[in-house]
Short mmCIF file of C-alpha atoms and ligand atoms in Angstrom, two decimals:
data_model
loop_
_atom_site.label_atom_id
_atom_site.label_comp_id
_atom_site.label_asym_id
_atom_site.label_seq_id
_atom_site.Cartn_x
_atom_site.Cartn_y
_atom_site.Cartn_z
CA ILE A 704 41.50 -17.03 -6.43
CA ASP A 705 42.83 -17.86 -9.81
CA LYS A 706 38.72 -17.44 -11.28
CA ALA A 707 37.24 -17.48 -7.80
CA THR A 708 34.18 -16.79 -9.77
CA THR A 709 33.69 -19.79 -11.25
CA PHE A 710 32.51 -21.97 -8.39
CA ILE A 711 29.72 -19.33 -8.03
CA GLN A 712 26.39 -20.55 -8.61
CA PRO A 713 23.08 -19.17 -10.36
CA MET A 714 20.77 -19.07 -7.99
CA PRO A 715 17.79 -21.17 -8.07
CA SER A 716 15.24 -19.71 -7.40
CA GLN A 717 15.21 -16.50 -5.38
CA SER A 718 16.11 -12.38 -5.58
CA ALA A 719 20.31 -12.24 -5.45
CA PRO A 720 21.81 -13.10 -9.28
CA ILE A 721 24.73 -15.56 -7.27
CA ALA A 722 24.46 -18.10 -4.65
CA LEU A 723 27.53 -19.45 -2.71
CA PRO A 724 28.54 -22.78 -2.44
CA ASN A 725 29.54 -25.24 0.04
CA TYR A 726 33.38 -26.47 0.07
CA VAL A 727 32.23 -29.90 0.90
CA ALA A 728 34.68 -33.35 0.34
CA GLY A 729 36.82 -30.97 -1.56
CA GLU A 730 34.46 -30.17 -4.29
CA LEU A 731 32.37 -26.54 -3.88
CA ARG A 732 28.78 -27.50 -4.55
CA LEU A 733 25.37 -26.20 -3.24
CA PRO A 734 23.59 -28.43 -1.51
CA SER A 735 21.63 -31.85 -3.19
CA SER A 736 18.38 -31.24 -0.65
CA PRO A 737 15.26 -29.59 -2.73
CA SER A 738 14.28 -28.33 0.08
CA THR A 739 16.72 -25.98 0.68
CA THR A 740 16.23 -22.63 1.21
CA TYR A 741 18.46 -19.51 0.27
CA ILE A 742 19.36 -16.91 2.97
CA ASP A 743 19.91 -13.21 1.33
CA SER A 744 23.82 -11.51 2.24
CA PHE A 745 23.73 -7.53 1.85
CA GLU A 746 26.20 -5.27 1.59
CA PRO A 747 26.18 -3.46 4.43
CA LYS A 748 28.17 0.38 3.38
CA THR A 749 24.87 0.29 0.23
CA GLY A 750 22.75 -1.26 1.95
CA ARG A 751 22.86 -3.21 -1.32
CA LEU A 752 21.82 -6.90 -2.20
CA LEU A 753 24.83 -8.77 -2.54
CA TYR A 754 24.57 -13.05 -3.11
CA SER A 755 22.32 -15.27 -1.40
CA LEU A 756 23.98 -18.80 0.54
CA PRO A 757 22.21 -21.79 1.06
CA CYS A 758 20.83 -22.29 4.51
CA THR A 759 21.64 -26.17 4.63
CA GLN A 760 19.37 -28.57 5.45
CA PRO A 761 20.45 -31.41 8.32
CA ASN A 762 20.65 -33.93 6.11
CA ASP A 763 23.33 -32.67 4.27
CA VAL A 764 24.92 -31.28 7.31
CA GLU A 765 25.03 -35.18 8.51
CA GLU A 766 26.74 -35.35 4.88
CA ALA A 767 29.36 -32.97 5.71
CA ILE A 768 30.25 -34.56 8.70
CA GLN A 769 29.81 -38.06 7.10
CA HIS A 770 33.03 -36.49 4.99
CA ALA A 771 34.97 -35.47 7.22
CA ARG A 772 35.03 -38.55 9.64
CA SER A 773 35.96 -40.41 6.90
CA ALA A 774 38.53 -37.97 6.54
CA PHE A 775 39.41 -38.53 10.21
CA ARG A 776 40.78 -42.16 9.72
CA THR A 777 43.77 -40.67 7.33
CA TRP A 778 44.42 -37.26 8.50
CA SER A 779 44.92 -38.08 12.76
CA LYS A 780 47.17 -40.36 11.74
CA THR A 781 49.10 -38.32 9.62
CA SER A 782 52.74 -37.11 10.35
CA ARG A 783 53.17 -33.90 11.83
CA SER A 784 55.19 -32.63 9.36
CA GLU A 785 53.10 -33.74 7.07
CA ARG A 786 50.17 -31.77 8.67
CA SER A 787 52.48 -28.75 9.26
CA ARG A 788 53.30 -29.23 5.28
CA HIS A 789 49.27 -27.97 4.74
CA LEU A 790 49.47 -25.46 7.37
CA ARG A 791 51.93 -23.56 5.67
CA ARG A 792 50.59 -23.95 2.40
CA VAL A 793 47.16 -22.77 3.17
CA SER A 794 49.34 -19.66 5.06
CA ASP A 795 51.50 -19.34 2.20
CA LEU A 796 48.62 -19.49 -0.83
CA LEU A 797 46.32 -16.35 2.01
CA GLN A 798 49.83 -14.38 2.00
CA GLU A 799 49.37 -14.73 -1.92
CA HIS A 800 45.91 -13.58 -1.86
CA ARG A 801 45.79 -11.25 0.83
CA GLU A 802 44.07 -7.95 -0.87
CA LEU A 803 41.39 -10.51 -2.38
CA PHE A 804 40.44 -11.68 1.08
CA ALA A 805 40.82 -8.42 3.21
CA VAL A 806 38.60 -6.63 0.04
CA TRP A 807 35.98 -8.36 0.07
CA GLU A 808 36.07 -9.45 4.28
CA SER A 809 35.54 -5.17 3.58
CA ILE A 810 32.57 -5.29 1.45
CA ASP A 811 30.31 -7.90 3.11
CA GLN A 812 31.38 -7.10 6.77
CA GLY A 813 30.99 -3.71 6.65
CA LYS A 814 34.36 -3.17 7.80
CA THR A 815 37.34 -0.80 6.89
CA LEU A 816 39.94 -1.97 4.49
CA GLU A 817 42.39 -0.87 6.64
CA ARG A 818 41.15 -2.94 9.09
CA ALA A 819 40.62 -6.43 7.33
CA ARG A 820 43.58 -6.28 5.97
CA ILE A 821 45.37 -6.21 9.43
CA GLU A 822 43.10 -9.05 10.29
CA VAL A 823 43.96 -10.83 6.74
CA ASP A 824 46.73 -11.23 8.78
CA ARG A 825 46.04 -12.77 11.98
CA ALA A 826 44.17 -15.35 10.26
CA ILE A 827 47.68 -15.95 7.46
CA SER A 828 49.09 -15.91 11.60
CA ASN A 829 46.49 -18.31 12.84
CA PHE A 830 47.57 -21.22 9.70
CA SER A 831 51.48 -20.07 10.41
CA TYR A 832 51.94 -20.39 14.12
CA PHE A 833 49.48 -23.61 14.59
CA SER A 834 52.25 -25.03 11.67
CA THR A 835 55.32 -24.82 13.79
CA TYR A 836 53.35 -24.96 17.52
CA ILE A 837 53.12 -29.08 16.69
CA LEU A 838 56.49 -28.93 15.14
CA HIS A 839 57.21 -28.30 18.88
CA GLU A 840 55.18 -29.66 21.57
CA GLN A 841 56.09 -31.16 24.74
CA THR A 842 54.69 -34.00 26.80
CA ALA A 843 54.78 -34.02 30.15
CA ALA A 844 57.10 -37.26 32.03
CA ARG A 845 57.17 -38.17 35.53
CA MET A 846 58.95 -40.96 37.87
CA ALA A 847 56.32 -41.59 40.09
CA ASP A 848 57.12 -42.60 43.77
CA GLY A 849 60.33 -43.83 41.73
CA VAL A 850 57.86 -47.14 40.63
CA ALA A 851 56.65 -45.81 37.48
CA LEU A 852 57.61 -43.89 34.13
CA THR A 853 54.16 -42.48 33.62
CA TYR A 854 53.42 -39.94 30.47
CA GLU A 855 50.95 -37.98 29.01
CA HIS A 856 49.83 -39.05 25.37
CA ARG A 857 47.28 -37.35 23.53
CA SER A 858 45.65 -38.12 19.96
CA PRO A 859 43.27 -36.53 17.64
CA ALA A 860 39.78 -35.76 18.91
CA GLY A 861 37.74 -36.80 16.12
CA VAL A 862 35.68 -34.39 14.13
CA PHE A 863 34.46 -31.11 15.46
CA ALA A 864 32.27 -28.22 14.91
CA LEU A 865 33.49 -25.29 13.65
CA ILE A 866 31.12 -22.36 14.83
CA SER A 867 31.86 -17.99 13.76
CA PRO A 868 30.59 -15.02 14.39
CA TRP A 869 30.16 -12.70 11.87
CA ASN A 870 32.16 -9.54 13.56
CA MET A 871 35.99 -10.54 12.29
CA PRO A 872 34.50 -13.66 9.65
CA LEU A 873 37.98 -14.99 8.49
CA TYR A 874 39.89 -14.42 11.54
CA LEU A 875 37.58 -15.80 13.35
CA LEU A 876 36.92 -19.07 11.45
CA THR A 877 40.73 -19.28 10.86
CA TRP A 878 41.57 -19.08 15.01
CA LYS A 879 39.57 -22.79 14.69
CA ILE A 880 40.23 -24.49 11.49
CA ALA A 881 43.99 -23.87 12.10
CA PRO A 882 44.25 -26.06 16.35
CA CYS A 883 41.72 -28.10 15.02
CA ILE A 884 43.67 -29.92 11.73
CA ALA A 885 47.24 -28.89 13.14
CA PHE A 886 45.91 -31.24 15.83
CA GLY A 887 44.68 -33.96 13.53
CA CYS A 888 40.87 -33.42 13.97
CA THR A 889 38.75 -33.09 10.70
CA ALA A 890 35.84 -29.90 10.51
CA VAL A 891 32.70 -29.52 9.34
CA ALA A 892 33.09 -25.08 9.83
CA LYS A 893 29.82 -23.02 9.78
CA PRO A 894 30.72 -19.30 9.36
CA SER A 895 27.62 -17.12 10.08
CA GLU A 896 24.81 -16.53 7.57
CA ILE A 897 25.08 -12.41 7.83
CA THR A 898 29.09 -12.70 6.24
CA SER A 899 29.73 -15.90 4.23
CA MET A 900 32.24 -14.74 1.64
CA SER A 901 35.57 -14.98 3.22
CA ALA A 902 34.64 -18.51 4.39
CA TYR A 903 33.66 -19.63 0.52
CA LEU A 904 36.89 -18.16 -0.82
CA LEU A 905 39.13 -20.15 1.72
CA GLY A 906 37.35 -23.18 0.58
CA ILE A 907 38.75 -22.49 -3.04
CA LEU A 908 42.05 -21.94 -1.60
CA LEU A 909 42.14 -24.86 0.91
CA GLN A 910 41.43 -26.68 -2.31
CA LYS A 911 44.26 -25.20 -4.02
CA ALA A 912 46.32 -25.89 -1.23
CA GLY A 913 45.35 -29.41 -1.62
CA LEU A 914 44.38 -29.71 1.49
CA PRO A 915 42.74 -33.61 1.77
CA PRO A 916 39.02 -33.79 0.76
CA GLY A 917 37.08 -33.90 3.87
CA VAL A 918 39.52 -32.52 5.99
CA VAL A 919 37.59 -29.19 6.08
CA ASN A 920 34.45 -29.31 5.39
CA ILE A 921 32.00 -25.66 5.49
CA VAL A 922 28.64 -25.54 5.22
CA LEU A 923 26.74 -22.23 4.79
CA GLY A 924 23.29 -21.43 6.65
CA ASP A 925 21.53 -20.07 9.73
CA GLY A 926 21.80 -20.45 13.15
CA ALA A 927 18.37 -22.39 13.56
CA THR A 928 18.79 -24.98 11.10
CA THR A 929 22.63 -25.57 10.45
CA GLY A 930 24.03 -24.33 13.31
CA ALA A 931 21.59 -26.77 15.44
CA ALA A 932 22.05 -29.96 13.17
CA LEU A 933 25.98 -29.48 13.38
CA VAL A 934 26.19 -28.98 16.67
CA ALA A 935 23.75 -31.98 17.95
CA SER A 936 24.94 -34.50 15.48
CA PRO A 937 25.71 -37.51 17.61
CA LEU A 938 29.41 -37.80 15.62
CA ILE A 939 30.23 -34.81 16.12
CA GLU A 940 33.04 -34.93 19.14
CA GLY A 941 33.13 -31.63 19.90
CA VAL A 942 32.46 -27.95 19.37
CA SER A 943 34.62 -24.71 19.49
CA PHE A 944 31.71 -21.73 19.53
CA THR A 945 32.63 -17.65 19.09
CA GLY A 946 29.79 -16.01 20.02
CA GLY A 947 26.92 -14.86 21.38
CA THR A 948 25.89 -15.98 25.44
CA ALA A 949 22.72 -16.42 24.38
CA THR A 950 23.77 -19.18 21.40
CA GLY A 951 26.32 -21.02 23.81
CA ILE A 952 23.53 -21.00 26.24
CA ALA A 953 21.25 -23.09 23.34
CA ILE A 954 24.18 -25.13 22.83
CA ARG A 955 25.37 -26.24 25.84
CA ARG A 956 21.75 -27.42 26.54
CA ALA A 957 21.65 -28.93 22.96
CA THR A 958 24.86 -31.54 24.09
CA ALA A 959 24.07 -31.91 28.05
CA HIS A 960 23.59 -35.31 27.60
CA GLN A 961 26.18 -36.04 25.24
CA ILE A 962 28.71 -35.75 27.99
CA ARG A 963 32.01 -36.80 25.88
CA LYS A 964 31.73 -33.66 23.49
CA HIS A 965 34.12 -30.96 23.76
CA LEU A 966 32.53 -27.43 24.47
CA SER A 967 34.88 -24.25 23.56
CA LEU A 968 32.34 -21.40 24.17
CA GLU A 969 34.01 -17.74 23.21
CA LEU A 970 31.11 -15.84 23.86
CA GLY A 971 30.05 -12.21 24.46
CA GLY A 972 31.63 -9.39 26.91
CA LYS A 973 30.59 -5.96 28.04
CA ASN A 974 34.25 -4.90 28.84
CA PRO A 975 35.44 -2.01 31.20
CA THR A 976 38.64 0.19 30.68
CA LEU A 977 39.24 2.39 33.96
CA ILE A 978 41.54 5.02 34.31
CA PHE A 979 43.55 6.51 36.54
CA ALA A 980 44.13 9.89 37.16
CA ASP A 981 48.30 9.72 37.09
CA ALA A 982 47.44 7.70 32.93
CA MET A 983 46.41 11.63 32.63
CA ALA A 984 48.99 13.57 34.21
CA ASP A 985 51.02 14.54 31.55
CA ALA A 986 51.08 14.98 27.77
CA SER A 987 52.03 11.85 26.59
CA THR A 988 50.67 9.42 28.97
CA ARG A 989 46.90 11.91 28.54
CA LYS A 990 47.52 11.46 24.46
CA HIS A 991 48.26 7.46 25.38
CA ALA A 992 45.14 6.77 27.16
CA ILE A 993 42.98 8.79 24.84
CA ARG A 994 43.58 7.29 22.25
CA THR A 995 44.27 3.41 23.68
CA ALA A 996 40.67 4.45 25.26
CA ALA A 997 38.84 5.09 21.52
CA SER A 998 40.17 2.32 19.78
CA ALA A 999 39.26 0.43 21.99
CA ALA A 1000 35.81 1.24 22.07
CA PHE A 1001 35.61 1.93 18.40
CA GLU A 1002 37.61 -0.29 15.89
CA ASN A 1003 36.31 -2.02 13.97
CA GLN A 1004 32.66 -0.74 14.96
CA GLY A 1005 32.77 -1.24 18.37
CA GLU A 1006 32.12 -4.99 16.30
CA ILE A 1007 35.47 -6.87 18.28
CA CYS A 1008 33.93 -8.78 21.44
CA LEU A 1009 37.35 -7.00 22.79
CA CYS A 1010 35.56 -3.71 22.97
CA GLY A 1011 35.51 -1.33 25.81
CA SER A 1012 31.82 -0.12 25.85
CA ARG A 1013 32.39 0.61 29.25
CA ILE A 1014 34.36 3.92 30.90
CA TYR A 1015 35.21 4.42 34.18
CA VAL A 1016 36.76 7.94 34.94
CA GLU A 1017 38.51 8.99 37.89
CA ARG A 1018 36.42 11.79 38.93
CA SER A 1019 39.62 14.71 39.74
CA VAL A 1020 40.30 14.36 35.88
CA TYR A 1021 36.42 12.68 34.29
CA GLU A 1022 35.81 16.50 32.34
CA PRO A 1023 39.16 16.48 31.17
CA PHE A 1024 39.16 13.32 29.94
CA VAL A 1025 35.94 13.56 28.18
CA ASP A 1026 36.32 16.50 26.39
CA ALA A 1027 40.04 15.78 24.93
CA PHE A 1028 37.68 12.22 24.62
CA THR A 1029 35.09 13.59 22.70
CA LEU A 1030 37.03 15.41 20.39
CA TYR A 1031 39.51 13.41 19.17
CA VAL A 1032 36.70 10.65 18.54
CA ARG A 1033 35.07 13.09 16.28
CA ASP A 1034 38.09 14.08 14.47
CA LYS A 1035 39.26 10.42 14.11
CA TYR A 1036 36.54 8.49 14.00
CA SER A 1037 33.23 10.02 12.59
CA VAL A 1038 31.27 8.51 9.36
CA GLY A 1039 33.72 9.66 6.35
CA LYS A 1040 37.39 10.34 8.01
CA GLY A 1041 37.95 6.76 6.93
CA SER A 1042 38.09 4.80 10.59
CA MET A 1043 34.43 3.44 10.84
CA GLY A 1044 32.85 1.43 8.72
CA ALA A 1045 29.03 0.66 8.87
CA VAL A 1046 27.65 -2.00 10.78
CA ALA A 1047 27.39 -5.41 9.48
CA SER A 1048 23.25 -5.94 8.90
CA LEU A 1049 20.45 -4.18 9.03
CA GLN A 1050 18.71 -6.26 11.60
CA HIS A 1051 21.70 -5.40 13.83
CA TYR A 1052 21.37 -1.18 13.22
CA ASN A 1053 18.46 -1.70 14.09
CA LYS A 1054 19.55 -3.20 17.25
CA ILE A 1055 22.11 -0.22 18.24
CA ARG A 1056 18.95 2.61 17.24
CA GLY A 1057 17.16 1.06 19.94
CA TYR A 1058 19.59 1.31 22.16
CA LEU A 1059 20.06 4.60 21.41
CA GLN A 1060 16.32 5.77 22.09
CA LEU A 1061 16.38 4.13 24.88
CA ALA A 1062 19.63 6.85 26.37
CA VAL A 1063 17.15 9.25 25.39
CA GLU A 1064 14.58 8.35 27.01
CA GLU A 1065 16.41 7.60 29.99
CA ASN A 1066 17.87 11.27 29.24
CA ALA A 1067 21.95 10.09 29.24
CA THR A 1068 23.51 12.96 27.76
CA PHE A 1069 24.95 12.80 24.26
CA ARG A 1070 28.74 14.01 23.82
CA LEU A 1071 28.77 12.69 20.75
CA GLY A 1072 26.79 11.15 18.14
CA ALA A 1073 22.75 11.40 18.07
CA VAL A 1074 19.74 8.45 16.84
CA PRO A 1075 20.46 7.89 13.93
CA PRO A 1076 17.04 7.43 11.21
CA MET A 1077 15.91 4.91 10.89
CA LEU A 1078 16.32 3.00 7.76
CA ARG A 1079 13.21 0.44 4.64
CA GLU A 1080 13.82 -2.65 4.21
CA ASN A 1081 15.31 -2.76 0.91
CA SER A 1082 16.28 0.83 0.34
CA ASN A 1083 19.71 0.61 0.26
CA GLN A 1084 20.93 3.14 2.27
CA GLY A 1085 24.19 1.31 4.26
CA TYR A 1086 23.88 0.80 8.01
CA TRP A 1087 26.09 3.51 9.44
CA ILE A 1088 26.28 4.86 13.39
CA GLU A 1089 28.08 7.64 14.49
CA PRO A 1090 30.18 7.22 17.11
CA THR A 1091 28.94 7.50 19.99
CA ILE A 1092 29.66 9.05 23.92
CA LEU A 1093 26.95 9.40 26.46
CA THR A 1094 27.07 10.40 29.91
CA ASP A 1095 25.28 10.47 32.92
CA VAL A 1096 23.98 7.00 32.28
CA ALA A 1097 22.78 4.89 35.91
CA PRO A 1098 24.68 1.81 37.05
CA ALA A 1099 21.15 0.13 36.16
CA SER A 1100 20.55 0.91 33.00
CA ALA A 1101 20.67 -1.60 29.75
CA LEU A 1102 23.06 0.76 27.83
CA GLN A 1103 25.66 -0.09 30.72
CA LYS A 1104 24.86 -3.99 31.23
CA ASP A 1105 23.97 -5.70 27.59
CA GLU A 1106 26.51 -5.61 24.92
CA ILE A 1107 25.38 -3.11 22.26
CA PHE A 1108 28.39 -4.32 19.98
CA GLY A 1109 28.55 -1.02 18.34
CA PRO A 1110 30.22 1.99 18.57
CA VAL A 1111 28.22 3.02 21.67
CA VAL A 1112 30.41 3.68 24.62
CA THR A 1113 29.34 5.30 28.18
CA ILE A 1114 31.74 7.30 30.68
CA THR A 1115 31.19 7.02 34.29
CA PRO A 1116 33.15 8.69 37.12
CA PHE A 1117 34.38 6.77 40.25
CA ASP A 1118 35.69 7.99 43.52
CA THR A 1119 38.43 5.47 44.52
CA GLU A 1120 40.11 2.68 43.38
CA GLU A 1121 38.04 0.28 45.09
CA GLU A 1122 35.06 1.42 43.78
CA ALA A 1123 36.68 1.44 40.19
CA ILE A 1124 36.86 -2.22 40.43
CA ARG A 1125 33.29 -3.26 41.84
CA LEU A 1126 32.42 -1.21 39.31
CA ALA A 1127 34.20 -3.25 36.72
CA ASN A 1128 32.70 -5.93 38.18
CA ALA A 1129 29.65 -4.90 37.90
CA SER A 1130 28.60 -7.34 35.22
CA GLU A 1131 27.13 -10.38 34.28
CA TYR A 1132 30.18 -10.70 31.60
CA GLY A 1133 34.37 -10.72 32.13
CA LEU A 1134 36.42 -10.93 28.37
CA ALA A 1135 38.18 -8.02 28.61
CA ALA A 1136 39.28 -5.46 29.90
CA VAL A 1137 41.64 -2.03 29.84
CA LEU A 1138 43.68 -0.62 32.65
CA LEU A 1139 45.42 3.01 32.02
CA THR A 1140 47.87 3.93 34.96
CA THR A 1141 50.99 4.34 35.61
CA ASP A 1142 51.49 3.63 39.10
CA GLY A 1143 53.12 0.32 38.76
CA ALA A 1144 52.35 -1.61 42.24
CA ARG A 1145 48.34 -0.27 40.80
CA MET A 1146 48.43 -2.76 37.72
CA ARG A 1147 48.91 -5.68 39.65
CA ARG A 1148 47.14 -4.63 42.38
CA VAL A 1149 43.76 -3.61 40.36
CA GLY A 1150 44.77 -6.12 37.30
CA GLU A 1151 44.45 -9.02 39.55
CA GLN A 1152 41.36 -8.17 40.57
CA ILE A 1153 39.55 -7.61 37.69
CA GLU A 1154 37.40 -10.53 36.81
CA ALA A 1155 38.03 -10.49 33.11
CA GLY A 1156 39.88 -13.42 30.74
CA LEU A 1157 42.18 -10.46 29.83
CA VAL A 1158 43.40 -7.82 31.27
CA TRP A 1159 45.61 -5.28 29.00
CA VAL A 1160 47.59 -2.57 31.21
CA ASN A 1161 48.32 0.50 29.02
CA CYS A 1162 47.68 -1.17 25.45
CA TRP A 1163 44.51 -3.40 23.83
CA LEU A 1164 44.36 -5.88 21.80
CA VAL A 1165 47.77 -7.26 22.08
CA ARG A 1166 47.98 -10.65 20.48
CA GLU A 1167 50.34 -13.66 21.40
CA LEU A 1168 48.77 -17.00 19.82
CA GLY A 1169 50.38 -19.20 22.57
CA THR A 1170 48.50 -17.37 25.42
CA PRO A 1171 45.26 -18.31 27.02
CA PHE A 1172 42.28 -16.61 25.16
CA GLY A 1173 38.72 -16.59 26.38
CA GLY A 1174 37.37 -15.89 29.38
CA MET A 1175 34.85 -15.36 33.07
CA LYS A 1176 31.74 -15.78 33.67
CA ASN A 1177 28.79 -15.62 30.86
CA SER A 1178 31.16 -14.90 28.77
CA GLY A 1179 32.45 -18.78 28.21
CA THR A 1180 33.71 -21.88 28.65
CA GLY A 1181 37.75 -22.94 28.70
CA ARG A 1182 40.85 -21.19 26.73
CA GLU A 1183 42.14 -21.38 23.47
CA GLY A 1184 45.58 -20.42 22.27
CA GLY A 1185 48.75 -22.74 22.00
CA GLU A 1186 48.43 -25.76 24.08
CA TYR A 1187 44.86 -24.77 25.57
CA SER A 1188 43.59 -25.19 21.38
CA ARG A 1189 46.30 -28.69 21.92
CA ASP A 1190 43.42 -28.57 24.56
CA VAL A 1191 40.45 -27.98 22.45
CA PHE A 1192 41.41 -30.74 20.31
CA THR A 1193 42.67 -33.95 21.81
CA VAL A 1194 42.03 -36.06 24.51
CA VAL A 1195 44.66 -37.38 26.82
CA ARG A 1196 45.07 -40.83 28.33
CA THR A 1197 48.37 -41.43 30.96
CA LEU A 1198 50.46 -44.17 29.87
CA HIS A 1199 52.18 -45.99 33.53
CA LEU A 1200 55.03 -47.77 32.81
CA PRO A 1201 56.65 -49.50 35.36
CA ALA A 1202 60.11 -48.68 36.25
P1 NAD B 1962 25.47 -15.09 17.42
O1 NAD B 1962 25.65 -15.93 18.53
O2 NAD B 1962 24.20 -14.73 16.71
O3 NAD B 1962 26.26 -16.24 16.09
C1 NAD B 1962 27.01 -17.00 16.49
C2 NAD B 1962 27.02 -18.21 14.95
O4 NAD B 1962 26.55 -19.41 15.79
C3 NAD B 1962 26.57 -17.73 13.68
O5 NAD B 1962 27.28 -18.92 12.89
C4 NAD B 1962 25.17 -18.68 13.80
O6 NAD B 1962 24.43 -18.65 12.47
C5 NAD B 1962 25.52 -19.56 14.72
N1 NAD B 1962 24.22 -20.08 15.36
C6 NAD B 1962 23.07 -19.44 16.37
N2 NAD B 1962 22.07 -19.81 16.24
C7 NAD B 1962 22.98 -21.14 16.70
C8 NAD B 1962 21.85 -22.67 17.31
N3 NAD B 1962 21.12 -22.96 17.83
N4 NAD B 1962 23.24 -23.59 16.70
C9 NAD B 1962 24.91 -23.30 16.65
N5 NAD B 1962 24.87 -22.19 16.08
C10 NAD B 1962 24.22 -21.49 16.01
O7 NAD B 1962 26.54 -14.16 17.63
P2 NAD B 1962 26.88 -12.97 16.21
O8 NAD B 1962 25.20 -12.22 16.31
O9 NAD B 1962 27.22 -13.83 15.12
O10 NAD B 1962 28.34 -12.57 16.97
C11 NAD B 1962 27.88 -11.46 17.76
C12 NAD B 1962 28.46 -12.11 19.51
O11 NAD B 1962 29.71 -12.86 19.05
C13 NAD B 1962 28.82 -10.99 20.32
O12 NAD B 1962 27.92 -11.28 21.31
C14 NAD B 1962 30.27 -11.34 20.83
O13 NAD B 1962 30.74 -10.72 22.12
C15 NAD B 1962 30.18 -12.77 20.63
N6 NAD B 1962 32.07 -12.79 19.56
C16 NAD B 1962 32.65 -13.55 21.07
C17 NAD B 1962 34.13 -13.65 21.40
C18 NAD B 1962 35.06 -13.98 22.05
O14 NAD B 1962 35.94 -15.12 21.31
N7 NAD B 1962 34.64 -14.39 23.15
C19 NAD B 1962 34.63 -13.54 19.24
C20 NAD B 1962 33.46 -12.38 18.42
C21 NAD B 1962 32.33 -12.32 19.30
#
């Protein structure tokens, strides 16, 4: 963005040549605390050291919160039309710099450039959607028994901690920043320490867009130091968090005594894909079923919380499905074919590798894939894992229970609709599900019994930004999107006026 490199700082001490700065009070600068340590970040496709980022210490986090607090006094009173113009400008600038963001997101996260472009487009939509949403908002008014007119009045809740994971860095961070500032709140945002590049670029873009200083602050760092300090601060009025369930629990625990704090927790998933025999009945539905199940499983290397990693297939079409699915996945998603990126970090590579070793120990059948080689740290090898299809995996296996969050699926047969529903719901998670069938009555009958916040019938990842997004069970608390985001970022009072 103009000269994005101007803001990159020479590394004070460690091994990486450059350090990304925070974006605080409208300025791009390294934290001032002398005790700041630095975290190295690696390029997943090559394993090379790319940059360092500060692990922002609690006193610098506090300073960012103070800036957000003082900006809140003005921003919360800024007219909707003016806030809307600011969001529009950010959206336009992102559009202008789409390719720069996409290229860096792909380098930093490991995803393909094509996938990164889709996510930058979605980030652009996040700002444009909420820029217009706030102009058309309605308020509910009622006559209470003819004696009082009542109406709901909402005001911005305060300063928010916005914390995001590494799988869709820019998209998920902007999914929080856009509604937060649209509804008049201010933010201290923290991207994942594994993928901080697009958040850094976003800071430059927000500065260029002329967003008033302090409205959005971005602090870089890890969860244990930076994230924990942010969440725990009594000056933080709410937390919008996307990440793993264990971290969601830690955040709940850390804030349990702060009843006032709004918590929106978007957590992990282990999502089922159900394939009924009718979906495999003719050539065109069969092709659609295979493609949909494959993209749900392997898009972004399986590193999307909504990926369908447990596939259940009606027994009468089980073998033909497994064969055709395996052929299709081998053709489209094998490493080198262009649809598969590298997984995000060495640590994540090792985690997935551990599950594949478990598959060997449990005598699962590898229809596709194998245990990848062990990588040595600093060996400059990329974190590539072939798409892996496992069958003959017991329902109680960790392979069927845990969120692997990589390019690994299990396929299991079922005999009846009831069994399919039971298997789909046999999980601590309840984020998303895919249902492939041509039977209209079944779409509703099964769809309405699946314990998941999002059920896609004959499609996957279709999103309308006003629909409630979030999970059941251990996949989270609360919903985001349109009016649901408004609930997260505002406080409501009901006024009663005598008639
Ligand atoms: P993670 O929970 O390890 O980290 C997420 C973020 O939280 C990071 O920025 C991290 O630094 C921060 N963090 C960690 N500990 C913290 C603490 N104690 N206090 C405050 N912040 C802390 O998750 P991850 O490994 O980065 O991401 C993968 C997970 O995210 C998967 O479980 C995936 O399903 C989930 N996810 C969910 C959704 C959704 O919408 N439900 C979307 C994408 C990813």
